[in-house]
PDB file of C-alpha atoms and ligand atoms in Angstrom:
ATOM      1  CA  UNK A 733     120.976  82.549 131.969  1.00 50.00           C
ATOM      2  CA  UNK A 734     118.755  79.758 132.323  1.00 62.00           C
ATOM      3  CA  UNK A 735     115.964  81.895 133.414  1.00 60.00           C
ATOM      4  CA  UNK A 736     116.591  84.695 130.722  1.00 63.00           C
ATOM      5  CA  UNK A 737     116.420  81.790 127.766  1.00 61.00           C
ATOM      6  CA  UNK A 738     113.454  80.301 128.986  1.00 63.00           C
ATOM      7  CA  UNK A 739     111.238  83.771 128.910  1.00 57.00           C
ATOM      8  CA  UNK A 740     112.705  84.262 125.840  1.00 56.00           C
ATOM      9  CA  UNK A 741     110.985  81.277 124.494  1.00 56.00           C
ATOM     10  CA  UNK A 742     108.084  82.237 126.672  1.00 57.00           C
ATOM     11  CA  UNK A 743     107.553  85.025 125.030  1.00 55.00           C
ATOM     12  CA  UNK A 744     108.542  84.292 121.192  1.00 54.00           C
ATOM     13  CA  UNK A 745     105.978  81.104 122.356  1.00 55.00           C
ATOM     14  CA  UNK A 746     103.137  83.926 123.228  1.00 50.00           C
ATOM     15  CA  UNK A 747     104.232  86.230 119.805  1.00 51.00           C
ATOM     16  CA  UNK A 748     103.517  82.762 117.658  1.00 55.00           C
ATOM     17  CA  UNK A 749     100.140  81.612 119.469  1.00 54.00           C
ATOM     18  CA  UNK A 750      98.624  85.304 118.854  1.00 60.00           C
ATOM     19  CA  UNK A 751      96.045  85.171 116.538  1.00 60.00           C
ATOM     20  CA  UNK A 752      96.905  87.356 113.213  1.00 61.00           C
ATOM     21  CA  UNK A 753      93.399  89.475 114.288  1.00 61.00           C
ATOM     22  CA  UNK A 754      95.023  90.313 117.358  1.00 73.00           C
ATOM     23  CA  UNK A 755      98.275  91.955 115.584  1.00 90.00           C
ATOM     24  CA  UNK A 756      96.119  94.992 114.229  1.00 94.00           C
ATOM     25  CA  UNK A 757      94.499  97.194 116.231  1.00 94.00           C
ATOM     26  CA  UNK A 758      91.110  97.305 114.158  1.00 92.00           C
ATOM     27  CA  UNK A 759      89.937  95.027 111.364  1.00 93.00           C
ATOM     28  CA  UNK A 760      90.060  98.446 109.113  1.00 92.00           C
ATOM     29  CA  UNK A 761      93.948  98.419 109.918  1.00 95.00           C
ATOM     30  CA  UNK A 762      94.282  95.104 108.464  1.00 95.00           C
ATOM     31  CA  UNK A 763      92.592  96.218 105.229  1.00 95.00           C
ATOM     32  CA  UNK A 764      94.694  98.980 104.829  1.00 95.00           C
ATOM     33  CA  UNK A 765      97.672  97.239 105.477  1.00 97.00           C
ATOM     34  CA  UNK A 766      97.216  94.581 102.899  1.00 97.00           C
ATOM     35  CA  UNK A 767      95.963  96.461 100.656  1.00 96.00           C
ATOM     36  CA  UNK A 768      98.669  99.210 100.675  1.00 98.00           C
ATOM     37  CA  UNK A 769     101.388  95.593 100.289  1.00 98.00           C
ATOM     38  CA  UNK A 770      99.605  94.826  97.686  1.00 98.00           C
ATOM     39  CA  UNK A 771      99.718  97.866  95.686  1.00 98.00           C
ATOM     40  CA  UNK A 772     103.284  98.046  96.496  1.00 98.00           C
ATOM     41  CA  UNK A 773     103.636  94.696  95.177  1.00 98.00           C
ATOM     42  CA  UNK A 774     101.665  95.557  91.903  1.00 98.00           C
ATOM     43  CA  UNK A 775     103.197  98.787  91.163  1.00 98.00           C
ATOM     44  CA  UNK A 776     107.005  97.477  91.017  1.00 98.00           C
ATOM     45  CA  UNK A 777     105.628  94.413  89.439  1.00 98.00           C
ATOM     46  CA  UNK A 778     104.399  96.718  86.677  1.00 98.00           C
ATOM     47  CA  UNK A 779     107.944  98.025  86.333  1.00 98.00           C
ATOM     48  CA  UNK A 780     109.276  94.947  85.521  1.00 98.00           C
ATOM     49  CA  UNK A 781     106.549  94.621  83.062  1.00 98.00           C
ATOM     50  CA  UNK A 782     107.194  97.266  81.335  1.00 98.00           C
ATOM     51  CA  UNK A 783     110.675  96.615  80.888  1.00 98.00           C
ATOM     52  CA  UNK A 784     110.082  92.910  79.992  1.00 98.00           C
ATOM     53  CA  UNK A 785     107.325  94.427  77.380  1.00 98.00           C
ATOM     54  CA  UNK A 786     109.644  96.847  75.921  1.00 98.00           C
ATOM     55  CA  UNK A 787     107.765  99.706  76.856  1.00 98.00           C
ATOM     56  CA  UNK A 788     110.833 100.508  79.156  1.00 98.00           C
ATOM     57  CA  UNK A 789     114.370 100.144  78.795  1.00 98.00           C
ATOM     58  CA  UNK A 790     116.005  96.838  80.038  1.00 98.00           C
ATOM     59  CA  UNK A 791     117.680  97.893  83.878  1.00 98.00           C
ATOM     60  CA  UNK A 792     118.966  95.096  85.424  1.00 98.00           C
ATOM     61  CA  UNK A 793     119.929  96.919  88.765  1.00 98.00           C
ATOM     62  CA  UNK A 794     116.026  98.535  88.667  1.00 98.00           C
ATOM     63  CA  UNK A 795     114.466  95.232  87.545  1.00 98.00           C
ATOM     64  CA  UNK A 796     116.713  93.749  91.106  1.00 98.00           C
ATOM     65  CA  UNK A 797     115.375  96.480  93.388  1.00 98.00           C
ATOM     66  CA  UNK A 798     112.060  95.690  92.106  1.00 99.00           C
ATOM     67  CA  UNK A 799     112.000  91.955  92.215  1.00 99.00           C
ATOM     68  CA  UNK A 800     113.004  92.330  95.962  1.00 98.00           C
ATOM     69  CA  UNK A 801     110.518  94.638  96.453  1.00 98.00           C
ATOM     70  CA  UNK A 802     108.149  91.667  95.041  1.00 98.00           C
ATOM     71  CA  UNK A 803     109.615  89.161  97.083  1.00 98.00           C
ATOM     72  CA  UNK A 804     109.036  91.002  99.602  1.00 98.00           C
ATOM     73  CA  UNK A 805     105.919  92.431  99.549  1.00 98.00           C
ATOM     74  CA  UNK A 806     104.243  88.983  98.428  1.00 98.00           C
ATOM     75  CA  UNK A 807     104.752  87.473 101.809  1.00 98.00           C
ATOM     76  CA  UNK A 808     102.868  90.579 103.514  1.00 98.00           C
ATOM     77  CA  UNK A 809      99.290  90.276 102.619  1.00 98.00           C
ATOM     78  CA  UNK A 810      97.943  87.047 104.034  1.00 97.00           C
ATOM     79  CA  UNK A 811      97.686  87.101 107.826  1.00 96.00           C
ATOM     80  CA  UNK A 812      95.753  90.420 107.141  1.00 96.00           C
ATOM     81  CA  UNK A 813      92.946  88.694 105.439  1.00 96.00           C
ATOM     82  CA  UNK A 814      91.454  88.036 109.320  1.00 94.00           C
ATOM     83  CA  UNK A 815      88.276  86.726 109.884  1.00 91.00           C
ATOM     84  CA  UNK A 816      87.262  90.276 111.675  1.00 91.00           C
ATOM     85  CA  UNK A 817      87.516  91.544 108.037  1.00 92.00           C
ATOM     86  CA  UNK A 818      85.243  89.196 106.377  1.00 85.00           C
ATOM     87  CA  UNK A 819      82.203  91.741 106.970  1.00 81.00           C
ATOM     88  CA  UNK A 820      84.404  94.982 107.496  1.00 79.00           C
ATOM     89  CA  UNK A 821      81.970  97.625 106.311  1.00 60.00           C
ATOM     90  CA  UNK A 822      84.943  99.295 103.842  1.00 61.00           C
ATOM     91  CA  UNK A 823      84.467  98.750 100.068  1.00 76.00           C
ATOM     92  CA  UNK A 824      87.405  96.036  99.361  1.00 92.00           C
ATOM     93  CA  UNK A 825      87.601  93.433  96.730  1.00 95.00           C
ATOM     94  CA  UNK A 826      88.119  90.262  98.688  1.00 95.00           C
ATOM     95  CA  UNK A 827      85.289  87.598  97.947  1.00 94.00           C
ATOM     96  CA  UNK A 828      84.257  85.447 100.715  1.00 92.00           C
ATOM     97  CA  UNK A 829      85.685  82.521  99.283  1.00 95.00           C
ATOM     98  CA  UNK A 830      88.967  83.803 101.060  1.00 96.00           C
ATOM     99  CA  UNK A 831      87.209  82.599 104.021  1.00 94.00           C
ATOM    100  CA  UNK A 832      84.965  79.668 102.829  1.00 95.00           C
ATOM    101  CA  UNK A 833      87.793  78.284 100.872  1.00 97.00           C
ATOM    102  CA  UNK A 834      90.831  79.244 102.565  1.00 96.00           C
ATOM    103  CA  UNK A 835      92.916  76.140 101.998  1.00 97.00           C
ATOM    104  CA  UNK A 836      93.009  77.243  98.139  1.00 98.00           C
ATOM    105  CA  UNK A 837      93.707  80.517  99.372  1.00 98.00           C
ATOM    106  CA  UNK A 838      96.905  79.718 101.400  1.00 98.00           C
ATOM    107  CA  UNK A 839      97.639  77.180  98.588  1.00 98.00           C
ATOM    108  CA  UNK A 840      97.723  80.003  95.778  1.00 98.00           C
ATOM    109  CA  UNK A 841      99.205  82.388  98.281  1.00 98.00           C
ATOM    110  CA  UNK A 842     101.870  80.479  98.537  1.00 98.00           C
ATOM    111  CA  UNK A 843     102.285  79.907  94.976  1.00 98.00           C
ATOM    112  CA  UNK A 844     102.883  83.291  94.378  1.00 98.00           C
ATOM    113  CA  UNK A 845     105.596  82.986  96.902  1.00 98.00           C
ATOM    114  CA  UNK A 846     107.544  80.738  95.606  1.00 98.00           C
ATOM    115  CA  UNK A 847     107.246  82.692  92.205  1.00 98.00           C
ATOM    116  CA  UNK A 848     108.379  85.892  93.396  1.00 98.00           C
ATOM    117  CA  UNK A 849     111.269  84.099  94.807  1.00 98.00           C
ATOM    118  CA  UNK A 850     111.868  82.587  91.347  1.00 98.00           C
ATOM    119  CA  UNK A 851     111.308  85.899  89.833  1.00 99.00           C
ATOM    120  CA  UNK A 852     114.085  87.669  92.186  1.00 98.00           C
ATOM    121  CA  UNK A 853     116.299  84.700  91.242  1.00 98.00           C
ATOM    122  CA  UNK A 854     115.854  85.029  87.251  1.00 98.00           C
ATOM    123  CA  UNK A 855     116.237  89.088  88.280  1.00 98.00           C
ATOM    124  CA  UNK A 856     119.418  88.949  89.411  1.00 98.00           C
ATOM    125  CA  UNK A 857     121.199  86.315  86.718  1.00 98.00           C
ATOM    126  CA  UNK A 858     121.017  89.770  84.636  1.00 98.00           C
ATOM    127  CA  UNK A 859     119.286  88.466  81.740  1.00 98.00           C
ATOM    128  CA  UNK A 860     116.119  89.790  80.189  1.00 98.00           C
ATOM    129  CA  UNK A 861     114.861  86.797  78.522  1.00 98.00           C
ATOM    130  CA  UNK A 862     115.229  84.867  81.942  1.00 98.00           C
ATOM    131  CA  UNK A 863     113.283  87.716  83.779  1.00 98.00           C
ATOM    132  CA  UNK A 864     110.550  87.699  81.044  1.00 98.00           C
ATOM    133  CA  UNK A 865     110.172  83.596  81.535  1.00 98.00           C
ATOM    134  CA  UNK A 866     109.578  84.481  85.291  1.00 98.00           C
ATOM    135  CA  UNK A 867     107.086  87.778  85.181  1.00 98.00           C
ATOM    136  CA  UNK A 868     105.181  85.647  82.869  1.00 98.00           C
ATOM    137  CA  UNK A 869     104.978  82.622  85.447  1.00 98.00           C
ATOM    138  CA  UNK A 870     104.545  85.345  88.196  1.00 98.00           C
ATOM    139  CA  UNK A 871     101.837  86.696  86.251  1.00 98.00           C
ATOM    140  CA  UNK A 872      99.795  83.491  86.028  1.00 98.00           C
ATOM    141  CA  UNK A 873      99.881  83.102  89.865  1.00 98.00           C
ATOM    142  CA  UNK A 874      99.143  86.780  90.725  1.00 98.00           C
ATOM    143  CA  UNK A 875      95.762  86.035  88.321  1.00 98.00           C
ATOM    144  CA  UNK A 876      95.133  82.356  89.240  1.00 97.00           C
ATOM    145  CA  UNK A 877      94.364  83.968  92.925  1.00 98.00           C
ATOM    146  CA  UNK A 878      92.417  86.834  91.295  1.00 98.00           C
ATOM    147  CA  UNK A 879      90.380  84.876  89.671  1.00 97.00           C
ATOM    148  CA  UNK A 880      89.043  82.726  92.293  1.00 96.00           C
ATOM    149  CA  UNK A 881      89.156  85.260  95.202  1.00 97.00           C
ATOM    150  CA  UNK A 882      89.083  88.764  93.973  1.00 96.00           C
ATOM    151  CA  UNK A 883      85.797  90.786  93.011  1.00 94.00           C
ATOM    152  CA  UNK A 884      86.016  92.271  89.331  1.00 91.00           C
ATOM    153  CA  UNK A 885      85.664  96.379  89.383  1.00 84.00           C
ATOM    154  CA  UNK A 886      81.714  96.999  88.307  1.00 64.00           C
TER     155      UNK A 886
HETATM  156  C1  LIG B 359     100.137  93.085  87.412  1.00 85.21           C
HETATM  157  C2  LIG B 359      99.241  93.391  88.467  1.00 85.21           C
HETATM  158  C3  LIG B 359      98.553  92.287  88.763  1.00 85.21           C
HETATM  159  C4  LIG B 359      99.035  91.165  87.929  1.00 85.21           C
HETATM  160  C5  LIG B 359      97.977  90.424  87.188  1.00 85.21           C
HETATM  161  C6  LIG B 359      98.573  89.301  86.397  1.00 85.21           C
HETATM  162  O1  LIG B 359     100.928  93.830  86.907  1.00 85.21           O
HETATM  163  O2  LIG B 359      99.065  94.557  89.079  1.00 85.21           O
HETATM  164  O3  LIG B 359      97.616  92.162  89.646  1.00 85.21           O
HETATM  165  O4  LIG B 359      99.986  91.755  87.048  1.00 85.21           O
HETATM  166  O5  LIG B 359      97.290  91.299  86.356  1.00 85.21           O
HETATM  167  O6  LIG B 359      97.587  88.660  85.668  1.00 85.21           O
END
């Protein structure tokens, strides 16, 4: 039992030390990946959107699956920004101040974190002026990042 435990925590203990680079197979793989959470992210963010812009009906149980979705998806993203993919050849839209200024990075990641969680919560109370108060806040944290760290479309 003893013995069992402790390579348990030997090997959760080798799972945490490896580097996020290590965890995809090619720094290409790492793009892909968070770019395809991201899109996921932005896509069922749009459907709360429309809903909170009245371009869609009001569906509390859709604007739920959605916010989880959010939730979700916004913790995916950010241990695929590796180093490795700094110069991957790809066309992508990360600046290099994900790298040179990765404190703010993490800081605004995080931020949106703690919005979508927010945004799940204001979801699920079933109340569409309470989920428009949180896609708005959302909203400023999804473009706060963008602004320092992603490359406008020429
Ligand atoms: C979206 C989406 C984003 C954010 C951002 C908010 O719906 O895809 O990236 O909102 O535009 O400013």
């Amino acid at each position: 039992m003893k013995i069992a435990a402790s390579l348990v925590f030997a090997a959760t203990a080798i799972v945490m030390a490896t580097p996020a680079s290590a965890q995809f197979a090619k720094p290409e793989d790492a793009v892909k990946y968070r770019q395809s959470a991201l899109s996921i992210m932005g896509t069922h963010f749009g459907r709360i959107g429309a809903m909170t812009s009245g371009k869609a009906p009001y569906d509390a149980k859709a604007a739920v699956d959605s916010a989880q979705i959010v939730a979700t998806m916004s913790r995916l993203p950010w241990p695929a920004f590796t180093a490795d993919t700094e110069k991957v050849t790809v066309q992508t839209r990360a600046k290099p101040e994900i790298w040179t200024n990765n404190a703010k990075f993490k800081d605004d990641s995080e931020q949106l974190q703690n919005e979508t969680g927010k945004l799940l919560a204001a979801a699920q109370t079933n109340n569409l002026d309470n989920l428009k108060a949180a896609f708005a806040s959302t909203g400023k944290a999804c473009k706060s990042c963008h602004d320092d760290f992603r490359k406008d479309v020429k």
